[in-house]
Coordinates of C-alpha atoms in Angstrom, one line a residue:
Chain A
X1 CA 170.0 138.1 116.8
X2 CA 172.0 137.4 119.7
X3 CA 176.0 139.4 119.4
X4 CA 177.3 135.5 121.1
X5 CA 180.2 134.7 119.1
X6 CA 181.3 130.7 118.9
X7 CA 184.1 130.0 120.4
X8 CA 185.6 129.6 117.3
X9 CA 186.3 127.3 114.0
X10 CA 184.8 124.3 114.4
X11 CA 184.1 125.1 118.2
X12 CA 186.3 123.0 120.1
X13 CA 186.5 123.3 123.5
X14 CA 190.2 125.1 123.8
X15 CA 193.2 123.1 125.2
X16 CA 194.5 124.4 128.6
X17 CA 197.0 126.7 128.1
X18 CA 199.8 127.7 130.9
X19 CA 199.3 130.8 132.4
X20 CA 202.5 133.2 131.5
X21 CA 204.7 133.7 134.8
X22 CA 204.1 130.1 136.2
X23 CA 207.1 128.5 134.3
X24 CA 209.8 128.0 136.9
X25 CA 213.8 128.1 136.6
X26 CA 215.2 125.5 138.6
X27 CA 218.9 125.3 139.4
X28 CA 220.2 122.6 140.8
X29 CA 220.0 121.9 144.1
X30 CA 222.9 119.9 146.6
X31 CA 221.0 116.8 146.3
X32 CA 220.7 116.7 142.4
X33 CA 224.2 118.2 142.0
X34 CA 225.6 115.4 144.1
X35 CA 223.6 112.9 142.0
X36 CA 226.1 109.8 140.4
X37 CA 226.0 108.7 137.3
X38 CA 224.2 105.3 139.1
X39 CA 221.5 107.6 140.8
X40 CA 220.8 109.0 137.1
X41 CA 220.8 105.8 136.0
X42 CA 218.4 104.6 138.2
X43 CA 216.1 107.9 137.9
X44 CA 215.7 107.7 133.8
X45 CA 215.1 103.4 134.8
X46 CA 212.3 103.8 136.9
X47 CA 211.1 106.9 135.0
X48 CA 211.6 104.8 131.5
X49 CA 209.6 101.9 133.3
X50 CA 206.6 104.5 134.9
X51 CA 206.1 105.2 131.3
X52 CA 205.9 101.9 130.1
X53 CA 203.8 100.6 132.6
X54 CA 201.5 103.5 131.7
X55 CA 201.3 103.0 128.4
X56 CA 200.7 99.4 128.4
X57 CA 197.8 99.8 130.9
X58 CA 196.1 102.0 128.6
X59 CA 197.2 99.9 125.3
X60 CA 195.1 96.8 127.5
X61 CA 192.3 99.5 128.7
X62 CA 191.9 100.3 124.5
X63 CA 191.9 96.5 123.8
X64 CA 189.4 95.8 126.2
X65 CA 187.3 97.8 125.5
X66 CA 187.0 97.4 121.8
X67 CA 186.5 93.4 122.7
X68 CA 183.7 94.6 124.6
X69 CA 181.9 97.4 122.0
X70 CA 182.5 94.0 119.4
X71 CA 180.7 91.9 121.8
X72 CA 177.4 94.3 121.3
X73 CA 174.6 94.8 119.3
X74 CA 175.3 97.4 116.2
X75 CA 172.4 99.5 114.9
X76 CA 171.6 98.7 111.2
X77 CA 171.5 101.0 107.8
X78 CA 168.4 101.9 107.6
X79 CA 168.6 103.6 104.5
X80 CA 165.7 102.7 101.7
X81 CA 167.0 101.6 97.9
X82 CA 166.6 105.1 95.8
X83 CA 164.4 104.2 92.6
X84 CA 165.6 105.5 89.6
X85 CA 165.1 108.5 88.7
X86 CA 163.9 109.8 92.3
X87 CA 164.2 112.7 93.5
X88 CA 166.8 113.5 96.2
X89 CA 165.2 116.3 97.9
X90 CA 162.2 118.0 98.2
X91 CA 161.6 121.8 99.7
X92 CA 158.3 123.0 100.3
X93 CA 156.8 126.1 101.5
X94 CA 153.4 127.5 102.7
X95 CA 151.1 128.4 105.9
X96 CA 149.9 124.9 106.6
X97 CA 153.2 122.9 108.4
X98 CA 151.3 119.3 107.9
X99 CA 150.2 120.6 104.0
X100 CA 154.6 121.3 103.6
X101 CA 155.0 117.5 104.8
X102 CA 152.8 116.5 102.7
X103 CA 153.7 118.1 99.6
X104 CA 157.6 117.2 100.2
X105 CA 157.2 113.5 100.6
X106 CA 154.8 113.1 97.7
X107 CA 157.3 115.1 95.6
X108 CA 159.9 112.7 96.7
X109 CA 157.7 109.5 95.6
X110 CA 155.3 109.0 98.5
X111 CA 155.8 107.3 102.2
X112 CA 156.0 104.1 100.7
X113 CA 158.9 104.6 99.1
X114 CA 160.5 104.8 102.7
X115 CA 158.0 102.4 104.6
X116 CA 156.9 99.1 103.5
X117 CA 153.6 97.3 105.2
X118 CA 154.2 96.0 108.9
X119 CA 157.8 97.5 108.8
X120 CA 158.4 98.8 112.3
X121 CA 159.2 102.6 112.2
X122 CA 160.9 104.9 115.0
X123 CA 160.5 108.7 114.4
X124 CA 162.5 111.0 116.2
X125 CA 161.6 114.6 116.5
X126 CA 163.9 117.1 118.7
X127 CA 161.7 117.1 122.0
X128 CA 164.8 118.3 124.0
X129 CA 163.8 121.4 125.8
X130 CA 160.7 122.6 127.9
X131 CA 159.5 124.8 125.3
X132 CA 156.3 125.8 123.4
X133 CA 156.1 124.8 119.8
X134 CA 155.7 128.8 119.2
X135 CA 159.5 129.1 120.8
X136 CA 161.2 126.9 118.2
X137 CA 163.3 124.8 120.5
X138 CA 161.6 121.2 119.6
X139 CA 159.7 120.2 116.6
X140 CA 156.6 121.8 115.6
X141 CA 154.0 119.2 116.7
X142 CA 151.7 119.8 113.6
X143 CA 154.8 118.5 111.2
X144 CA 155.4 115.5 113.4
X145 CA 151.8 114.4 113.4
X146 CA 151.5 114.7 109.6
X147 CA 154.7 112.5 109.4
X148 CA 153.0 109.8 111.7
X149 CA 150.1 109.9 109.5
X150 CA 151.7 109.0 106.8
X151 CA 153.6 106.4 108.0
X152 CA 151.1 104.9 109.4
X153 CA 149.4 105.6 106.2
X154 CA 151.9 103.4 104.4
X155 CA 151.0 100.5 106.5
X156 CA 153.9 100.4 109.3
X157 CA 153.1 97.6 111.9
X158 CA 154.5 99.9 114.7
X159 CA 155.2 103.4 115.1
X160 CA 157.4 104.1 118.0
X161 CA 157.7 108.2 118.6
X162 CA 161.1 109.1 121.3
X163 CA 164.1 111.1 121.8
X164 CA 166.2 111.5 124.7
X165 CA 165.4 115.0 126.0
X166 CA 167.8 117.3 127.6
X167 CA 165.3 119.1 130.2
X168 CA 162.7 117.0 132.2
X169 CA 161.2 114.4 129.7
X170 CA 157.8 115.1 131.1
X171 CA 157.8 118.9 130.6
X172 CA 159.2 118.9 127.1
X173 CA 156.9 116.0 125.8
X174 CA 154.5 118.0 127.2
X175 CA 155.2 121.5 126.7
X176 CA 156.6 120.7 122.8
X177 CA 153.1 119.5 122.2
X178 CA 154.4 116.3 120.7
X179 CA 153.9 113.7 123.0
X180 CA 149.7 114.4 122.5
X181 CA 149.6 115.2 119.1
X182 CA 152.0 111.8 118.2
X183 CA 149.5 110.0 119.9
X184 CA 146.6 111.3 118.2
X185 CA 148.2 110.3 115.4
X186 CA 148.7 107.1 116.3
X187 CA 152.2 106.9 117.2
X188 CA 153.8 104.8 120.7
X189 CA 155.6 107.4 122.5
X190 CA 158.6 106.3 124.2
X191 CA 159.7 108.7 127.1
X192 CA 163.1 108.2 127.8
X193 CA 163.3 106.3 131.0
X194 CA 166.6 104.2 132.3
X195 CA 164.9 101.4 131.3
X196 CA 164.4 102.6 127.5
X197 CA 167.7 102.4 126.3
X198 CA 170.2 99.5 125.2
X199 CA 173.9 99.5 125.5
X200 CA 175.1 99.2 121.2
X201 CA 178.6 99.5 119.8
X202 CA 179.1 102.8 118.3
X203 CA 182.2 102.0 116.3
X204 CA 183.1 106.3 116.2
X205 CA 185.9 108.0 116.0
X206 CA 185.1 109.3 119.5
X207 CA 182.6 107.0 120.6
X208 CA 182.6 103.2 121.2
X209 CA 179.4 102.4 122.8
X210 CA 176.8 104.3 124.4
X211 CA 173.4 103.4 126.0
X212 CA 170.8 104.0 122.8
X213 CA 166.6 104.3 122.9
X214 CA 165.7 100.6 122.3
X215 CA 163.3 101.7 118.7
X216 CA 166.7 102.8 117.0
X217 CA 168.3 99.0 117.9
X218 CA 164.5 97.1 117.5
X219 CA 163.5 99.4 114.4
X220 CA 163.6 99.0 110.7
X221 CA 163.1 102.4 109.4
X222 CA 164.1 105.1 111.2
X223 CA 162.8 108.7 110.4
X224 CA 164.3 111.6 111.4
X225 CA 162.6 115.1 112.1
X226 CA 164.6 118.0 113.5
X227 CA 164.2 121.2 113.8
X228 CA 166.4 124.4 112.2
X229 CA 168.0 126.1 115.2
X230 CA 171.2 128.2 116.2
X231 CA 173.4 126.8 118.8
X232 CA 176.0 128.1 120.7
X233 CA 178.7 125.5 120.2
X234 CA 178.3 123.9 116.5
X235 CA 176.7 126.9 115.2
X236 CA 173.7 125.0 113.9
X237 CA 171.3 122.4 115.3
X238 CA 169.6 119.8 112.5
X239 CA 169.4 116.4 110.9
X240 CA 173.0 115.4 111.8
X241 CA 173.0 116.9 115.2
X242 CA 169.5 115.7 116.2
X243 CA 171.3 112.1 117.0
X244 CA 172.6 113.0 120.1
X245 CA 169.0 112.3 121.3
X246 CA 169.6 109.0 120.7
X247 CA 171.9 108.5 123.2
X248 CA 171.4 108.6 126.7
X249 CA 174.6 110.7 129.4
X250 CA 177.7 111.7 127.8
X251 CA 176.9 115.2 127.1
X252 CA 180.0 116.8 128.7
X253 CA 182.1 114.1 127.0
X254 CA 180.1 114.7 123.4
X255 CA 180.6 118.1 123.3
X256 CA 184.6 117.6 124.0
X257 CA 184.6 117.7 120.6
X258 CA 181.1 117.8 119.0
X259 CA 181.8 117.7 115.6
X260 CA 183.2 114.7 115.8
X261 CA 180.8 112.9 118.0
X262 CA 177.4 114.5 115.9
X263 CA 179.4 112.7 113.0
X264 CA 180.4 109.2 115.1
X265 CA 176.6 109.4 116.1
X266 CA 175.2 110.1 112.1
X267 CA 177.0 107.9 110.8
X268 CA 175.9 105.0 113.4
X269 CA 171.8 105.9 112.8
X270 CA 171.8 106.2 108.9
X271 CA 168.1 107.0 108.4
X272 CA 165.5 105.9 106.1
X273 CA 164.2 109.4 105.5
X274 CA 165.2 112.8 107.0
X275 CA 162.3 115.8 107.3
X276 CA 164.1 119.1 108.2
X277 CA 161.6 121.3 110.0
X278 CA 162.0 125.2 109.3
X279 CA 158.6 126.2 109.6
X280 CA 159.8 128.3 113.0
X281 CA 163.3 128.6 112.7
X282 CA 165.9 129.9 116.3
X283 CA 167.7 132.5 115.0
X284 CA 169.9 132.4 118.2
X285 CA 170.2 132.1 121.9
X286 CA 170.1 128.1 121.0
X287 CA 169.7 125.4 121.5
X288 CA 167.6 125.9 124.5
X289 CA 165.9 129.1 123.1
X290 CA 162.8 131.1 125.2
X291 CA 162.7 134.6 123.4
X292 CA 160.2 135.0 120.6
X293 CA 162.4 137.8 119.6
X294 CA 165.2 135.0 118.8
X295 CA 162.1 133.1 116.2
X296 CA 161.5 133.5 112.5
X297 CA 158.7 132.0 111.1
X298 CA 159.9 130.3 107.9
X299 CA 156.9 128.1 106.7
X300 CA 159.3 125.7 105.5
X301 CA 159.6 121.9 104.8
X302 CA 162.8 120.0 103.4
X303 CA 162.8 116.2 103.1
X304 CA 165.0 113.5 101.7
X305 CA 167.8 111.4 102.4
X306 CA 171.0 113.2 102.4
X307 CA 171.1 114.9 105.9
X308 CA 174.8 116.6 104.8
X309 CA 172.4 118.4 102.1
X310 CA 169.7 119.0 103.9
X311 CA 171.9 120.7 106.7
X312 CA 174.1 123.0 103.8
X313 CA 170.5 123.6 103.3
X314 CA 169.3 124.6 106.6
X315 CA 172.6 126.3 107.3
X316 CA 171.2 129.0 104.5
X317 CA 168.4 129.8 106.2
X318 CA 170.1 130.6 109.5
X319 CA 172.5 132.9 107.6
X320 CA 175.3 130.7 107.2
X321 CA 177.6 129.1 105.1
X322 CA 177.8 125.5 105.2
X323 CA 181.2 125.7 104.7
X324 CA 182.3 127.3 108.4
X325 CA 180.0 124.7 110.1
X326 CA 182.3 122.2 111.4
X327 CA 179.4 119.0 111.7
X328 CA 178.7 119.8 108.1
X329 CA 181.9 119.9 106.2
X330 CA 183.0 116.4 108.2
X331 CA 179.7 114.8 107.6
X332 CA 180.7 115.5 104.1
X333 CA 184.4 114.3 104.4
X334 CA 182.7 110.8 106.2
X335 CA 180.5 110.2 103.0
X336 CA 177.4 110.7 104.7
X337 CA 176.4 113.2 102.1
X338 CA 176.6 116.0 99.6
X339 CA 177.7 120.0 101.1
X340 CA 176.2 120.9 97.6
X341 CA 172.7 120.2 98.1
X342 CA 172.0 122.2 95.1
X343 CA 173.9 119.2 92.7
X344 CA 170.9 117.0 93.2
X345 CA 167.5 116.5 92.2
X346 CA 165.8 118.8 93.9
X347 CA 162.1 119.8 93.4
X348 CA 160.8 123.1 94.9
X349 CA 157.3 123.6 95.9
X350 CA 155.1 126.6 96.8
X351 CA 156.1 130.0 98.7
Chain B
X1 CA 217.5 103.1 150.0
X2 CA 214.9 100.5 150.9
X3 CA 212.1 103.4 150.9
X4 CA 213.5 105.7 148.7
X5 CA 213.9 103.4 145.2
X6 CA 209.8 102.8 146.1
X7 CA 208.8 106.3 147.0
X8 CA 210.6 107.2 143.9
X9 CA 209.0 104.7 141.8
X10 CA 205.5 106.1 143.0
X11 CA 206.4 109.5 142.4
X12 CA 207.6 108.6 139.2
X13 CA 204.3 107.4 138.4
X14 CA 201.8 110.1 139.5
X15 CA 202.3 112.7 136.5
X16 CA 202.3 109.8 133.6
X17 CA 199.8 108.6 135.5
X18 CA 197.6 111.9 135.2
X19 CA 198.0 112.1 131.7
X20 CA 197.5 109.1 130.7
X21 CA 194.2 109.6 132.6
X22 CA 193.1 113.1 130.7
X23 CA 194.7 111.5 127.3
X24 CA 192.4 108.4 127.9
X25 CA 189.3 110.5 129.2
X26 CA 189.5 113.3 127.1
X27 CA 189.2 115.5 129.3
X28 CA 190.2 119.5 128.0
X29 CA 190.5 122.2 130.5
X30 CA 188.5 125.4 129.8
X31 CA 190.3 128.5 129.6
X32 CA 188.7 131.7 130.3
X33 CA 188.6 134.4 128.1
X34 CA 186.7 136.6 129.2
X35 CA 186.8 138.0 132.6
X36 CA 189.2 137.0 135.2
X37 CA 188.1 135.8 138.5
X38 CA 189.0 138.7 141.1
X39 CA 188.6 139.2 144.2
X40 CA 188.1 136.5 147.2
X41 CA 184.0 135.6 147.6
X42 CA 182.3 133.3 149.2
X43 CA 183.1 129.8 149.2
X44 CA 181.3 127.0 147.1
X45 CA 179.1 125.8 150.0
X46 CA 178.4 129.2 151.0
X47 CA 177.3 130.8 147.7
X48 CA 175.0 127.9 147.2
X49 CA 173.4 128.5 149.9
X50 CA 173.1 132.4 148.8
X51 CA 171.8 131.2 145.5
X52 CA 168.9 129.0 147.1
X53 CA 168.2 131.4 148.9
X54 CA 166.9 133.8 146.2
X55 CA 163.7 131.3 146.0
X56 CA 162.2 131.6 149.5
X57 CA 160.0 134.3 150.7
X58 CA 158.0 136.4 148.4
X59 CA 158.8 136.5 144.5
X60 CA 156.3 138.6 142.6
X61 CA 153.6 136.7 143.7
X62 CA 155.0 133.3 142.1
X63 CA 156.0 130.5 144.2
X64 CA 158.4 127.6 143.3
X65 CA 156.3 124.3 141.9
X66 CA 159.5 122.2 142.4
X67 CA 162.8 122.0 143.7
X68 CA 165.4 123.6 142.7
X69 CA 168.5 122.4 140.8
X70 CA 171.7 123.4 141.0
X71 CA 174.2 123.0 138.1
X72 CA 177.7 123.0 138.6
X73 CA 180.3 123.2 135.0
X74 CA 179.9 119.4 134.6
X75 CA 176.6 119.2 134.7
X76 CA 175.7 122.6 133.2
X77 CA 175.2 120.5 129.9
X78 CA 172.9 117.8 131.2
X79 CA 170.6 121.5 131.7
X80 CA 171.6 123.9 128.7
X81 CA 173.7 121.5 126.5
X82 CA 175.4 122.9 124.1
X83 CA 174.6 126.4 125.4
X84 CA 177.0 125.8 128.3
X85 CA 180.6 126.6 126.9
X86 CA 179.6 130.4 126.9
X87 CA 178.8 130.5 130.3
X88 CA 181.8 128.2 131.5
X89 CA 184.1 130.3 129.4
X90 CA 183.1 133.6 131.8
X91 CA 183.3 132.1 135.0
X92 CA 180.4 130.3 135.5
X93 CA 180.0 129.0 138.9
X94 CA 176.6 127.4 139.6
X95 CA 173.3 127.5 138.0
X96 CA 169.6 127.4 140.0
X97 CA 167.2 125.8 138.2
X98 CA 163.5 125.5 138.5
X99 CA 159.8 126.3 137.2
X100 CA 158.0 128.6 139.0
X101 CA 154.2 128.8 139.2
X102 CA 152.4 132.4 138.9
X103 CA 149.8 133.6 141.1
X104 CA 147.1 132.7 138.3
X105 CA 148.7 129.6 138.1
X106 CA 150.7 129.9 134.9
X107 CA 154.5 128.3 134.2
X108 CA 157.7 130.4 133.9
X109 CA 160.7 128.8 133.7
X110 CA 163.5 130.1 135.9
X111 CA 167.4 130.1 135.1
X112 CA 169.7 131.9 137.9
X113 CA 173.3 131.2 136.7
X114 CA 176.1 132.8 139.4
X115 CA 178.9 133.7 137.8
X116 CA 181.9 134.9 139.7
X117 CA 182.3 138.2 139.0
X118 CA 179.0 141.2 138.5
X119 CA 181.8 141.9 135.3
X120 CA 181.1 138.1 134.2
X121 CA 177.7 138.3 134.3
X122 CA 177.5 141.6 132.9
X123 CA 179.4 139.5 129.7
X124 CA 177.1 137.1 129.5
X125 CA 174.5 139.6 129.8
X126 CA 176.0 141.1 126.7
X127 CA 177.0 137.9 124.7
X128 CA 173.4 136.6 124.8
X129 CA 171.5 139.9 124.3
X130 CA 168.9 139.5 121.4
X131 CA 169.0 142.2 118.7
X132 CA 165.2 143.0 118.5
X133 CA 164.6 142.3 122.5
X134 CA 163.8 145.3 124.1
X135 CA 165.7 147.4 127.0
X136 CA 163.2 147.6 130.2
X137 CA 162.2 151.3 131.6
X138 CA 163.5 151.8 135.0
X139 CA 165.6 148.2 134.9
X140 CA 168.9 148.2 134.2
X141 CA 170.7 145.5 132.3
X142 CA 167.3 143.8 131.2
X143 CA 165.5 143.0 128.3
X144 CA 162.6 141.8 127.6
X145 CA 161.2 140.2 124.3
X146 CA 158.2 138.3 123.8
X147 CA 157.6 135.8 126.7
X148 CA 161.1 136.3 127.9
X149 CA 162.6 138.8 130.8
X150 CA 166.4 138.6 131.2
X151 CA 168.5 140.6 133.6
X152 CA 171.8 141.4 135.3
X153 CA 172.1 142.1 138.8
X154 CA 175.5 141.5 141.0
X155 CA 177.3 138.3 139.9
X156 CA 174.1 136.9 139.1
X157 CA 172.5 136.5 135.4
X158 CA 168.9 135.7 135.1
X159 CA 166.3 134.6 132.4
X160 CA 163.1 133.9 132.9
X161 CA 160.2 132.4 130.2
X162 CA 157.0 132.3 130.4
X163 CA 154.8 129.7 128.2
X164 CA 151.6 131.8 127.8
X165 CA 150.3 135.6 127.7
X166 CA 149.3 135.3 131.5
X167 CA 153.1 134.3 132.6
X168 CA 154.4 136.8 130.3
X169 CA 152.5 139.7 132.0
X170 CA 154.0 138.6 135.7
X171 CA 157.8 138.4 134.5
X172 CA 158.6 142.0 135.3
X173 CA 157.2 141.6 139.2
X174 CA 159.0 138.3 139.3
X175 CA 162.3 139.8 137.9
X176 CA 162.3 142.8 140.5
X177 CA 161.8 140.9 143.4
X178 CA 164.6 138.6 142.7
X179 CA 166.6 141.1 141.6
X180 CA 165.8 142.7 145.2
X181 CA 166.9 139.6 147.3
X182 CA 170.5 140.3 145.1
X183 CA 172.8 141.8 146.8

């Protein structure tokens, strides 16, 4: 386990702070002490009207630019009817990764509950580091083909397979083991090139617009598959901070305050289904990983619709409490989900 | 007065101005807290050209299959995302990035991050240090866990993965002839 301690509750990025000794006294000088009453006048005037002129070219920057973030396309709720009586989340454990993702989304009432025939489906696996499946950076490939099985199982009339990668996208779509085993499967993959990504109105807290992969504005399920991982800033990587793949730039402004933004992001993509991957989970030295020292192989699958839940969840694994992780407790406060994962109907399998 | 009432107006304007602009843009300074800068070193040009310079001529055997990157704060998180506040937060100055190719032809993955200070990289060193990674024999501030060699030398901080038993076997040559080339 790595001794790197987060910066601190919540993990913001700390405000500047003035270094002790570099306040200065000032006495007055001839000039300031000969000052008028006009010359004051004038000074808090043109001070009074700096100010103003300030703040009215930002109030027009603000309007402007919500005109414009109204003016684009919005990504959809992609979130499927729950039958009654369904279960809300499914865990399942054992050797076989694709045998886990089986046994979750059966237990949870089958693929088609999420997919109906000729629906077009965009699945989105972390594929964001130059890593080997046995590093637990990205994915395991073996749950992400079983998941494109099945929806193609289920009848989808297009299966698009993309995230926007933080290291090359050729090395990580290849080193992850994704890009060939998605294919096999019968998934498109999408690599994220300029010209895969739409400008949409992100309607955040944080976050207006941003430059999106095309399936998540074309799709009409969406299916998300992260990975369980430490990370240095927000403590935890999973379902709800898997949408900054998504989005294409940004990341010095995201992770400004990346509670925040993994919420703004979460609660723009609303997927159809979410299928938590711990069956190697990074312990620490995320998210970027390398050290099979930093691994634990957990064997397990979670699956189901409430990614607040399945995070509280994942926390548990990596030895924390979903209570200290920032992404967690606001996803909870936004209504995207339930911190008490164990309050639902939850059906446990194998292990 | 004709110049001074408009040199004072654009005075005025400059620190509202520069607010406005961080307010607007978000933008939050970092404060250190660990390790203060220190002495004077080489300047930004000049270190860069240090750091590039630990990839030419011989390394273990390995050569470099593409160029090399360099990071600077900013763009630290386009490399290591959310990994980068650590590093910025003890001086980080640049990062070289690249993959390298060993003499059997395997991949190893090559981070040089120079920090300011041999102290900041020593806390880095420290900071990221895996539990069950294993100190190497006759190699100082390094450890090595399963397809992963990491080291301190000078100001710089290094961590090098390999993707497959034959890469994993060349890390220790590749680590000691960087490390020689740091001075």
């Amino acid at each position: 386990m790595s001794s790197n301690g987060p910066p601190g509750p919540y993990d913001k990025v700390p405000a500047a702070q003035v270094p002790k000794g570099t306040q200065t006294t000032s006495t007055p000088s001839a000039d300031t002490a000969g000052m008028d009453r006009r010359g004051v006048l004038r000074v808090g005037a043109t001070a009074a009207m700096a100010l103003g002129s300030v703040a009215l070219g930002l109030g027009l920057r603000e309007r402007g630019s919500r005109k414009q973030a109204a003016d684009l396309p919005t990504i959809k709720d992609h979130r499927a009817d729950k039958p009654a009586g369904a279960t809300d989340m499914a865990i399942a454990r054992g050797p076989d990764p694709a045998a886990n993702v089986r046994k979750a989304i059966e237990a949870l009432g089958g693929m088609g509950r999420f997919v109906r025939r000729g629906e077009r489906v965009v699945i989105k696996p972390n594929i964001g580091w130059n890593r080997t499946p046995e590093q637990a950076a990205n994915t395991n490939p073996d749950v992400v083909a079983e998941v494109v099985r099945l929806v193609v199982a289920a009848g989808a009339g297009k299966v698009w397979l993309t995230d926007a990668s933080v290291n090359t996208p050729e090395q990580c779509f290849g080193r992850s083991g994704i890009e060939k085993a998605a294919k096999a499967a019968g998934a498109t993959v999408v690599r994220p090139d300029a010209s895969a990504f739409r400008e949409v109105n992100v309607s955040g807290k944080l976050l207006r617009t941003g430059d999106v992969l095309f399936p998540f504005v074309e799709a009409d399920r969406v299916i998300n598959v992260p990975i369980v991982k430490q990370h240095g800033l927000s403590l935890a990587s999973m379902s709800l901070k898997n949408w900054y793949g998504v989005l294409g730039g940004q990341r010095v402004k995201l992770h400004q305050n990346i509670h925040l933004s993994i919420i703004d992001l979460a609660a723009m993509v609303k997927p159809t289904l979410t299928i938590l991957d711990a069956t190697r989970i990074l312990l620490a030295n995320g998210p970027t990983g390398g050290s099979l020292a930093d691994v634990k192989q957990m064997d397990t699958i979670a699956a189901g619709n409430d990614e607040v839940a399945l995070d509280a969840f994942g926390a548990t694994l990596l030895g924390l409490n979903p209570n200290d992780v920032g992404f967690i407790v606001e996803g909870m406060k936004a209504g995207l989900g339930t911190l008490q994962w164990q309050s639902l109907k939850t059906v446990e399998l194998g292990g | 007065m004709a110049v001074r009432t408009p040199l004072f107006v654009l005075l005025a304007l400059i620190p509202p101005a520069f607010i406005g602009w961080m307010v607007r843009d978000g933008h939050r300074a970092m404060v250190a807290t660990a390790v203060p800068a220190g002495k004077p070193r080489p300047s930004g040009a000049e270190a860069d050209k240090i750091l590039l310079a630990l990839f030419q001529g011989d390394l273990g055997g390995a050569t470099v299959k593409e160029k090399v990157t360099l990071y600077d704060e900013k763009g630290l998180f386009d490399s290591i995302d959310g990994a980068a506040p650590i590093f910025i937060e003890r001086h980080f100055r640049r990062q070289a990035a690249t993959e390298l190719a060993t003499a059997d032809g395997s991949d190893v993955d090559c981070a040089v991050y120079d920090m300011a200070e041999p102290a900041n990289a020593q806390s880095i060193f420290d900071a990221e240090k895996s539990a069950t990674a294993k100190p190497v024999t006759d190699f100082p501030d390094a450890i090595a866990g399963p397809m992963s060699f990491v080291f301190r030398a000078s100001r710089y901080y290094v961590k090098l993965t390999a993707f497959d038993k034959k890469a994993e076997a060349a890390l220790p040559g590749l680590a000691k002839a960087l490390k020689g080339k740091m001075k």
